[in-house]
Amino acid sequence: MLSALGTFTIGDAMFDEVEQVILREMERSRLPGLAVALVKDEEIVWSKGYGLADLEAGLPVTPGVVFPVWSVTKPVVATAIMQWHERGAFALDDPVNVHMGAVKLQNEWEQQTPVTIRHLLTHSSGLPVALAYPLGSSFSSLEEYVGAVARTVRPAGEEVIYADWGYAVLGHLVGRFAGCPYEEYIHENVLDPLGMRSSALTLAPAGASLAAGYYVSGADGKRYRSDFRPDAGAPGPAGSLYSTAEDLARFLIAHLNGGVRDGKRILRKETADEMKRVQAPTGPAWRGMGLGFMVDEVGGRRLFWHAGNGPAGSTFICGSCEENVGVVLLINLANAETARSAIVHSALHALAADGRDTPVGTSQDAWRLPPAECERLTGRYISNLWARAELRADEGILTLRTHPGGTIDPVEGVSYLERIGEGRFRVHDGGFGGWELTFEFDADGTANSFVGGVYPFLFRRSGDVPPAATLDADLAGRWAGIVSSPMGPVPVTLDIMDAERGSVTALSAQRAQLQDFSARNGHLSGYFEVAVGDLGDWTVFLRLASIGGELQGRAYARSGLAEMPMDVELSRE
């Protein structure tokens, strides 16, 4: 039923529409549970839980259930660092190493292009895409962690590359300015003033009802429980916050309301506004990174948001200052990109209730394009955030599929593109559903890249759409290549003796026989066990096909913590 909080009421019919989308997506994406909160005009106008927070225990989700919110931690850390900016502790364009103390950010371009605090906030520092939690590593302090991982791989300001390590540096700075651990400062100066009593930057608050986490395996399609839990240790500022839908709604209200909620001000209005202004464009000038938030214009509506993706959940906060509305969504299933986009955009439409984000041309017949237009857009694309995508044309309708290339990427789903302008498309369904994409073109009119989506980063064209698998290919022999892992490229050698016997060499030259092995009809499947240093034992499932004379597909590395999908490309030796 509708919440009694505040004076704004969503009409019954409009709320029914949002709830129907939620129920549809819970079934379609097999979501264990979720919590949602909607805000308008400084109030939480509706909040509700659906499904189960813990399948095994039968614990239902309520708006008060605590979830790890993953990278939604980042705008909270950004808010804390901007408080110190207001106090004059630094200028946004100060070289960060001026304020780092004994530990420095390692940057070979420091003399020509020093990394600034603005660069860190906007993911344009030149730090690489990498796991916030380096595999097989342990650190005694945030300072030690920063000293070990904060090393640039390109000049600052060259490109927006999503870098968890940059927020570890920002958390370190918060602690240095405050003279206490960053999490202690954030509790006292952000969470407590906003009444976020069920939130914590350590393990979940004592006595809290905590949502368990789950993922659907790309190897076998089954749903598994994940034991992974972030903590406030070394990589904490990138994604260690635990919170509830209603607590995050209070944080969102403060940002919608110029930095204040219920008379408690955490930022000046001009600072809160500056955080939601594009500071580092990605594609069109209206799209890119603010200070701790992504910023874009979708359906004529200017939005700011941040997503969270982890091995055991998917989260989102989003607001429109123009209408003073916002949405918080917490899901306890990893890679729930399709469901997340559908629910968020349905809720925004309900809150604004002005029709501006209503999809144009909802019939697929209206999405068809001439063959020549399709030809210049279709192809394979690789993003600067691990993901790969294929854009195909099916009877004139453009379909976009994303292939998981790392733990942050969406599960594979189909999105449909509707042209709304030259090189500009509205997307229906899939992980990009509800968002807009813009394409850039070479002189001959062929698309070379596109930008947009929940993570509005760059996808560069890497080639033509691959052919179908060669079903009569002889797979016997030795194959070698790489697995694209979050640790970087991992060399792999695969020996196929016959249709039922194969072995693999990977990770420190460990050789293993492939179990449950099959190499028939141009396809290969099997699995092997491998020990990975301090991370313990993993099971790696191979799902490959003969495409264009190569073996291509994915490896799914599974442990009790998570499953990591990784692209595989092998050539015959």
XYZ file of C-alpha atoms in Angstrom:
573
model
C 0.000 0.000 0.000
C 1.055 3.607 -0.454
C 3.210 5.262 2.157
C 1.629 7.962 4.305
C 4.876 9.913 4.414
C 4.581 13.390 2.907
C 1.712 15.072 1.118
C 2.388 13.828 -2.401
C 0.431 10.738 -3.437
C 1.008 8.650 -6.513
C -2.277 7.912 -8.213
C -3.437 4.323 -7.749
C -3.371 3.554 -11.477
C 0.134 4.938 -11.872
C 1.418 3.031 -8.869
C -0.206 -0.145 -10.152
C 1.782 0.291 -13.350
C 5.084 0.571 -11.426
C 4.248 -2.425 -9.286
C 3.369 -4.491 -12.334
C 6.788 -3.668 -13.811
C 8.451 -4.708 -10.528
C 6.567 -8.015 -10.385
C 7.254 -8.716 -14.056
C 10.969 -8.064 -13.664
C 11.217 -10.122 -10.482
C 9.891 -13.125 -12.368
C 11.744 -12.513 -15.626
C 15.137 -11.831 -14.015
C 14.615 -14.286 -11.118
C 15.216 -11.617 -8.488
C 15.193 -13.010 -4.935
C 14.143 -9.672 -3.506
C 14.341 -5.896 -3.753
C 13.572 -2.713 -1.868
C 12.451 0.508 -3.526
C 11.873 4.057 -2.271
C 10.460 6.993 -4.229
C 10.981 10.626 -3.255
C 9.379 13.898 -4.291
C 9.517 17.394 -2.861
C 11.695 16.564 0.139
C 9.679 13.525 1.205
C 9.800 9.765 0.888
C 6.411 9.332 -0.770
C 6.460 5.570 -1.091
C 8.682 2.655 -0.068
C 8.214 -1.075 -0.191
C 10.002 -4.409 -0.160
C 9.363 -7.345 -2.476
C 10.412 -10.974 -2.294
C 12.976 -12.400 0.106
C 16.090 -10.871 1.615
C 17.343 -14.358 2.471
C 15.961 -17.299 0.493
C 17.301 -19.924 2.859
C 16.003 -18.229 6.007
C 12.735 -17.056 4.446
C 13.416 -13.452 5.558
C 11.163 -11.016 3.632
C 12.424 -7.736 2.228
C 11.112 -4.572 3.868
C 12.250 -0.985 3.224
C 14.278 -1.322 6.446
C 16.327 -4.352 5.350
C 20.026 -3.515 4.993
C 21.795 -4.169 1.678
C 25.420 -3.718 0.663
C 25.042 -0.874 -1.842
C 28.358 -1.406 -3.653
C 29.423 1.609 -5.746
C 26.555 3.772 -4.513
C 29.141 4.338 -1.766
C 31.012 6.635 -4.159
C 28.626 9.646 -4.114
C 28.632 9.434 -0.306
C 32.441 9.614 -0.282
C 32.293 12.407 -2.876
C 29.925 14.334 -0.609
C 32.396 14.000 2.269
C 35.358 15.208 0.216
C 33.321 18.180 -1.059
C 32.638 19.188 2.540
C 36.398 19.654 2.917
C 36.454 21.583 -0.346
C 33.912 23.976 1.163
C 36.168 24.415 4.183
C 39.042 25.454 1.928
C 41.175 22.356 2.490
C 41.869 22.073 -1.241
C 40.928 23.341 -4.682
C 39.393 20.861 -7.116
C 42.259 21.357 -9.548
C 45.001 20.929 -6.947
C 47.439 18.112 -7.763
C 46.308 15.342 -5.448
C 49.875 14.511 -4.381
C 50.103 17.897 -2.656
C 47.650 16.546 -0.072
C 48.615 12.852 0.073
C 51.245 12.869 2.805
C 53.899 10.149 2.741
C 51.981 7.942 0.308
C 51.833 9.278 -3.242
C 49.759 8.501 -6.298
C 52.302 7.147 -8.781
C 52.023 9.042 -12.059
C 54.761 9.017 -14.685
C 53.144 12.091 -16.301
C 53.114 14.080 -13.039
C 55.315 16.902 -14.326
C 53.267 17.523 -17.460
C 49.792 16.432 -16.282
C 49.404 16.013 -12.535
C 46.373 14.092 -11.309
C 43.941 16.460 -9.597
C 41.145 15.847 -7.128
C 38.641 16.711 -9.880
C 40.207 13.967 -12.015
C 39.649 11.434 -9.227
C 36.034 12.458 -8.684
C 35.259 12.172 -12.409
C 37.138 8.923 -13.176
C 39.468 10.794 -15.527
C 42.641 10.362 -13.444
C 44.401 7.894 -15.734
C 44.058 5.099 -13.166
C 43.043 1.791 -14.748
C 39.846 -0.208 -14.677
C 40.573 -2.795 -12.009
C 38.945 -4.684 -9.185
C 38.451 -2.665 -6.014
C 39.457 -5.847 -4.219
C 42.767 -6.987 -5.862
C 42.783 -10.749 -6.155
C 45.148 -12.487 -3.757
C 46.115 -9.280 -1.940
C 45.681 -8.108 1.648
C 46.495 -4.762 3.228
C 46.673 -3.604 6.815
C 45.421 -0.079 6.132
C 43.837 2.144 3.522
C 47.117 4.071 3.298
C 49.050 0.884 2.480
C 46.424 -0.084 -0.096
C 46.579 3.307 -1.826
C 50.355 3.166 -1.940
C 50.195 -0.248 -3.614
C 47.475 0.276 -6.234
C 47.339 3.998 -7.106
C 49.404 4.012 -10.295
C 48.256 5.664 -13.533
C 48.418 3.953 -16.920
C 47.623 7.011 -19.073
C 47.786 10.799 -18.705
C 45.070 12.353 -16.558
C 42.173 13.963 -18.408
C 42.670 11.861 -21.528
C 39.605 9.676 -21.088
C 36.909 8.779 -18.565
C 37.848 5.300 -17.285
C 35.868 3.973 -14.335
C 38.481 3.486 -11.611
C 37.588 2.181 -8.156
C 41.114 2.932 -6.992
C 40.518 6.656 -7.454
C 37.856 6.554 -4.750
C 40.216 4.697 -2.446
C 42.516 7.726 -2.815
C 39.600 10.080 -2.071
C 38.735 8.121 1.079
C 42.371 8.382 2.142
C 42.165 12.170 1.658
C 38.979 12.421 3.733
C 40.796 10.673 6.574
C 43.860 12.917 6.253
C 41.826 16.123 6.273
C 39.702 14.918 9.204
C 42.507 13.394 11.259
C 40.478 10.227 11.800
C 39.408 7.174 9.765
C 37.338 8.180 6.735
C 34.398 6.019 7.843
C 34.267 7.738 11.242
C 34.184 11.161 9.578
C 31.436 10.133 7.132
C 29.275 8.732 9.925
C 29.478 11.951 11.911
C 29.168 14.420 9.031
C 27.004 12.746 6.368
C 25.096 9.719 7.675
C 24.142 10.940 11.149
C 22.985 14.459 10.152
C 20.700 12.945 7.498
C 19.174 10.451 9.927
C 20.668 7.446 8.107
C 20.570 5.359 11.281
C 20.595 1.979 9.533
C 23.668 2.772 7.439
C 27.287 1.934 8.151
C 30.671 1.918 6.469
C 31.755 -1.160 8.375
C 30.068 -4.509 8.244
C 26.309 -4.119 8.471
C 25.040 -2.312 11.604
C 24.721 -4.534 14.655
C 21.306 -6.162 14.878
C 20.298 -5.190 11.351
C 18.282 -7.455 9.086
C 20.814 -8.037 6.311
C 19.959 -9.112 2.783
C 21.848 -12.150 1.536
C 23.332 -11.923 -1.953
C 22.866 -14.112 -5.002
C 23.902 -14.467 -8.635
C 22.672 -16.420 -11.649
C 25.466 -18.480 -13.175
C 26.331 -17.835 -16.797
C 27.673 -21.381 -16.968
C 24.541 -23.309 -16.046
C 21.756 -20.745 -15.509
C 21.229 -21.724 -11.874
C 20.937 -19.240 -9.018
C 23.591 -19.424 -6.291
C 24.132 -17.724 -2.954
C 27.212 -15.515 -2.662
C 29.077 -15.159 0.623
C 30.896 -12.031 -0.543
C 30.550 -9.052 1.798
C 32.381 -5.744 1.391
C 33.976 -4.169 4.441
C 35.474 -0.829 5.349
C 39.047 -2.057 5.001
C 41.514 -1.156 2.305
C 39.203 -0.719 -0.713
C 36.226 0.458 1.347
C 35.677 3.969 -0.096
C 34.896 2.428 -3.486
C 32.008 0.288 -2.280
C 31.669 -0.677 1.392
C 28.499 1.160 2.464
C 25.588 -0.814 3.913
C 22.254 0.967 3.825
C 18.505 0.713 3.336
C 16.241 2.062 0.618
C 14.794 4.639 3.007
C 18.201 5.775 4.305
C 19.514 6.272 0.760
C 16.306 8.150 -0.041
C 17.248 10.598 2.732
C 20.678 11.064 1.142
C 19.034 11.569 -2.260
C 16.612 14.147 -0.836
C 19.536 16.188 0.479
C 21.065 16.311 -3.003
C 17.726 17.139 -4.633
C 17.157 19.880 -2.070
C 20.440 21.767 -2.466
C 22.364 19.919 0.259
C 19.840 20.016 3.096
C 17.234 17.667 4.585
C 14.915 18.429 7.514
C 16.921 21.546 8.293
C 20.241 19.647 8.487
C 22.644 20.980 5.870
C 25.506 18.766 4.693
C 26.517 20.902 1.658
C 26.005 24.415 0.389
C 23.528 24.655 -2.484
C 26.215 25.758 -4.936
C 28.348 22.742 -3.997
C 25.458 20.291 -4.389
C 24.648 21.842 -7.771
C 28.274 21.646 -8.889
C 28.381 17.928 -8.116
C 25.541 17.391 -10.604
C 27.102 19.431 -13.416
C 29.031 17.644 -16.188
C 32.729 17.990 -15.350
C 34.140 15.369 -17.730
C 31.983 14.836 -20.850
C 31.613 11.407 -22.419
C 30.276 12.009 -25.899
C 27.757 14.901 -26.072
C 28.305 17.867 -23.782
C 25.217 17.032 -21.731
C 26.450 13.546 -20.818
C 29.326 12.514 -18.579
C 30.705 12.563 -15.078
C 29.788 15.046 -12.413
C 31.525 14.995 -9.038
C 30.530 11.592 -7.706
C 27.503 11.239 -9.996
C 26.838 10.343 -13.619
C 24.859 13.030 -15.464
C 22.759 12.740 -18.632
C 19.647 13.972 -20.403
C 17.122 11.213 -21.049
C 13.736 11.780 -22.645
C 14.122 15.527 -22.180
C 14.785 15.060 -18.478
C 18.122 15.870 -16.860
C 19.160 13.101 -14.481
C 21.961 12.445 -12.030
C 22.607 8.960 -10.658
C 24.988 6.287 -9.556
C 24.749 2.518 -9.955
C 26.243 -0.192 -7.810
C 27.228 -3.624 -9.123
C 28.796 -6.315 -6.975
C 29.194 -10.084 -6.899
C 25.984 -10.329 -4.871
C 23.764 -7.375 -5.760
C 22.691 -4.492 -8.000
C 21.770 -1.043 -6.692
C 20.811 2.413 -7.967
C 20.028 5.950 -6.875
C 18.745 8.493 -9.373
C 17.243 11.965 -9.253
C 15.910 14.810 -11.346
C 16.425 18.235 -9.765
C 14.092 19.790 -12.320
C 11.071 17.907 -10.936
C 12.585 17.248 -7.490
C 11.958 13.504 -7.760
C 14.144 10.472 -7.241
C 14.329 6.691 -7.014
C 16.316 4.279 -4.846
C 16.448 0.616 -5.843
C 18.306 -2.179 -4.022
C 18.346 -5.714 -5.479
C 20.051 -8.735 -3.902
C 20.976 -10.343 -7.239
C 24.155 -9.565 -9.174
C 24.010 -8.294 -12.752
C 20.309 -7.394 -12.635
C 20.821 -4.663 -15.232
C 17.682 -5.303 -17.272
C 15.366 -5.325 -14.261
C 17.077 -2.319 -12.706
C 16.690 -0.133 -15.786
C 13.048 -1.116 -16.321
C 12.021 -0.449 -12.706
C 13.915 2.834 -12.371
C 12.499 4.369 -15.555
C 8.987 3.200 -14.745
C 9.244 4.830 -11.315
C 10.626 8.084 -12.715
C 7.757 8.229 -15.175
C 5.258 7.689 -12.364
C 6.805 10.387 -10.188
C 7.051 13.020 -12.907
C 3.753 12.069 -14.530
C 4.249 14.435 -17.452
C 4.815 11.918 -20.245
C 8.199 13.233 -21.309
C 9.941 9.925 -20.804
C 7.166 7.858 -22.358
C 8.778 5.766 -25.106
C 8.107 6.993 -28.632
C 7.140 4.374 -31.203
C 6.444 1.461 -28.859
C 5.606 -0.766 -31.835
C 8.692 -2.501 -33.200
C 7.533 -1.638 -36.710
C 8.392 1.990 -35.904
C 11.964 0.986 -35.051
C 12.851 -0.471 -38.479
C 15.651 1.174 -40.428
C 16.709 0.913 -44.090
C 19.406 -1.721 -44.789
C 22.057 0.922 -45.561
C 21.468 2.618 -42.199
C 21.729 -0.699 -40.361
C 24.927 -1.612 -42.190
C 26.796 1.478 -41.042
C 25.905 0.818 -37.385
C 26.202 -2.935 -36.908
C 29.388 -4.521 -35.608
C 31.304 -5.561 -32.522
C 32.115 -2.929 -29.888
C 34.433 -2.987 -26.865
C 33.957 -0.607 -23.949
C 36.518 0.921 -21.618
C 34.697 -0.825 -18.742
C 35.424 -4.495 -19.595
C 32.194 -5.037 -21.561
C 31.833 -6.194 -25.153
C 28.753 -5.649 -27.268
C 27.347 -6.812 -30.575
C 24.990 -4.613 -32.563
C 23.036 -6.608 -35.142
C 20.132 -5.936 -37.471
C 17.173 -8.305 -37.494
C 14.842 -7.422 -40.383
C 15.750 -3.761 -39.995
C 15.513 -3.643 -36.188
C 18.786 -2.952 -34.388
C 19.453 -5.255 -31.434
C 22.247 -4.750 -28.909
C 23.649 -7.571 -26.792
C 26.277 -7.062 -24.135
C 28.641 -9.851 -23.179
C 29.884 -9.975 -19.591
C 33.601 -9.295 -19.504
C 34.004 -8.690 -15.769
C 32.156 -8.600 -12.473
C 30.717 -5.137 -13.087
C 29.134 -5.885 -16.448
C 25.478 -6.619 -17.152
C 24.196 -10.108 -17.756
C 23.627 -10.708 -21.437
C 20.279 -9.312 -22.556
C 18.745 -7.934 -25.729
C 18.130 -4.215 -26.143
C 16.246 -2.698 -29.083
C 17.240 0.648 -30.596
C 14.797 3.312 -31.807
C 16.236 6.236 -33.738
C 15.220 9.629 -32.336
C 17.738 11.804 -34.188
C 20.881 11.685 -36.300
C 23.176 9.222 -34.533
C 20.915 9.250 -31.456
C 18.817 6.315 -30.257
C 16.410 5.556 -27.457
C 16.852 2.020 -26.106
C 14.096 -0.412 -25.181
C 14.623 -3.344 -22.824
C 17.848 -5.071 -21.863
C 20.587 -3.496 -19.770
C 20.458 -0.266 -21.796
C 16.649 -0.035 -21.619
C 15.286 3.470 -20.968
C 18.613 5.173 -21.711
C 19.842 6.910 -24.845
C 22.875 6.137 -27.017
C 24.758 8.505 -29.316
C 27.022 7.299 -32.132
C 30.073 8.882 -33.739
C 30.960 8.162 -37.362
C 34.025 7.949 -39.617
C 34.286 10.040 -42.776
C 32.697 7.208 -44.795
C 29.635 7.220 -42.541
C 30.469 4.009 -40.632
C 29.931 4.144 -36.874
C 33.181 4.030 -34.915
C 31.794 4.280 -31.365
C 28.781 4.881 -29.156
C 28.244 6.280 -25.651
C 25.397 5.899 -23.172
C 23.666 3.695 -20.642
C 23.882 3.274 -16.880
C 27.657 3.613 -17.165
C 27.808 6.265 -19.919
C 31.230 5.308 -21.157
C 32.701 4.709 -24.570
C 32.179 1.610 -26.709
C 34.635 1.569 -29.638
C 33.888 -0.426 -32.771
C 36.283 -3.384 -32.983
C 35.093 -5.181 -36.109
C 32.219 -6.724 -37.988
C 29.536 -8.893 -36.442
C 31.100 -12.368 -36.093
C 29.781 -15.237 -38.193
C 27.799 -18.097 -36.713
C 29.642 -21.027 -35.182
C 31.129 -23.518 -37.638
C 29.233 -26.672 -36.691
C 31.418 -29.098 -38.668
C 34.754 -27.711 -37.429
C 37.419 -30.205 -36.315
C 38.443 -28.932 -32.878
C 41.193 -31.482 -32.160
C 44.673 -30.081 -31.532
C 46.363 -27.386 -29.458
C 44.846 -23.932 -29.027
C 46.427 -20.934 -27.278
C 45.319 -17.433 -26.389
C 44.066 -15.369 -23.466
C 41.288 -15.054 -20.954
C 40.408 -11.387 -20.352
C 40.186 -11.330 -16.563
C 39.870 -8.447 -14.069
C 43.515 -9.201 -13.200
C 44.491 -8.591 -16.832
C 45.070 -11.012 -19.721
C 45.707 -14.578 -18.542
C 47.520 -16.864 -21.033
C 45.741 -20.169 -21.680
C 46.669 -23.307 -23.617
C 43.981 -25.839 -24.476
C 44.732 -29.356 -25.764
C 41.862 -31.250 -27.349
C 42.610 -34.943 -27.844
C 39.168 -35.954 -29.130
C 35.499 -35.191 -28.594
C 35.584 -36.434 -24.996
C 39.096 -35.620 -23.744
C 40.792 -32.274 -23.214
C 43.164 -30.478 -20.862
C 43.993 -26.874 -20.082
C 47.033 -24.963 -18.812
C 46.422 -21.613 -17.095
C 47.381 -19.634 -14.005
C 50.955 -20.421 -12.969
C 51.276 -23.278 -15.493
C 48.818 -25.485 -13.600
C 47.704 -28.217 -15.976
C 44.294 -29.756 -15.457
C 42.131 -32.323 -17.164
C 38.806 -30.927 -18.288
C 35.868 -32.594 -16.575
C 32.462 -33.174 -18.141
C 34.221 -32.382 -21.432
C 32.582 -32.227 -24.838
C 33.957 -30.947 -28.181
C 31.252 -31.567 -30.764
C 29.370 -29.688 -33.474
C 31.725 -26.723 -33.312
C 31.141 -26.184 -29.565
C 33.260 -26.970 -26.504
C 32.305 -27.242 -22.857
C 33.973 -28.528 -19.716
C 35.334 -27.397 -16.369
C 38.490 -27.601 -14.264
C 39.531 -26.827 -10.694
C 42.282 -24.326 -9.942
C 43.837 -22.845 -6.790
C 44.409 -19.073 -6.942
C 46.804 -18.024 -4.168
C 45.070 -16.600 -1.104
C 41.711 -16.791 -2.853
C 41.546 -20.550 -2.527
C 39.865 -22.980 -4.906
C 37.870 -21.981 -7.967
C 35.933 -23.962 -10.551
C 36.312 -22.609 -14.089
C 33.663 -23.501 -16.669
C 34.473 -23.148 -20.387
C 31.781 -22.397 -22.966
C 33.444 -21.920 -26.385
C 32.536 -22.148 -30.072
C 34.430 -22.281 -33.380
C 33.976 -18.832 -34.913
C 35.991 -17.640 -37.895
C 38.695 -20.244 -37.342
C 39.141 -19.365 -33.660
C 37.692 -20.677 -30.416
C 35.738 -17.854 -28.798
C 33.389 -17.622 -25.868
C 33.548 -17.289 -22.110
C 35.076 -18.775 -19.022
C 33.078 -18.589 -15.783
C 35.255 -18.735 -12.649
C 33.159 -19.665 -9.622
C 33.941 -19.783 -5.906
C 31.861 -19.501 -2.765
C 32.135 -15.725 -3.114
C 31.130 -15.037 -6.687
C 31.236 -16.015 -10.332
C 33.379 -13.991 -12.740
C 32.498 -14.207 -16.458
C 35.506 -13.597 -18.725
C 35.970 -13.467 -22.491
C 38.151 -16.140 -24.124
C 39.863 -16.016 -27.529
C 42.066 -18.913 -28.677
C 43.873 -19.602 -31.955
C 45.107 -22.932 -33.251
C 48.843 -23.488 -32.812
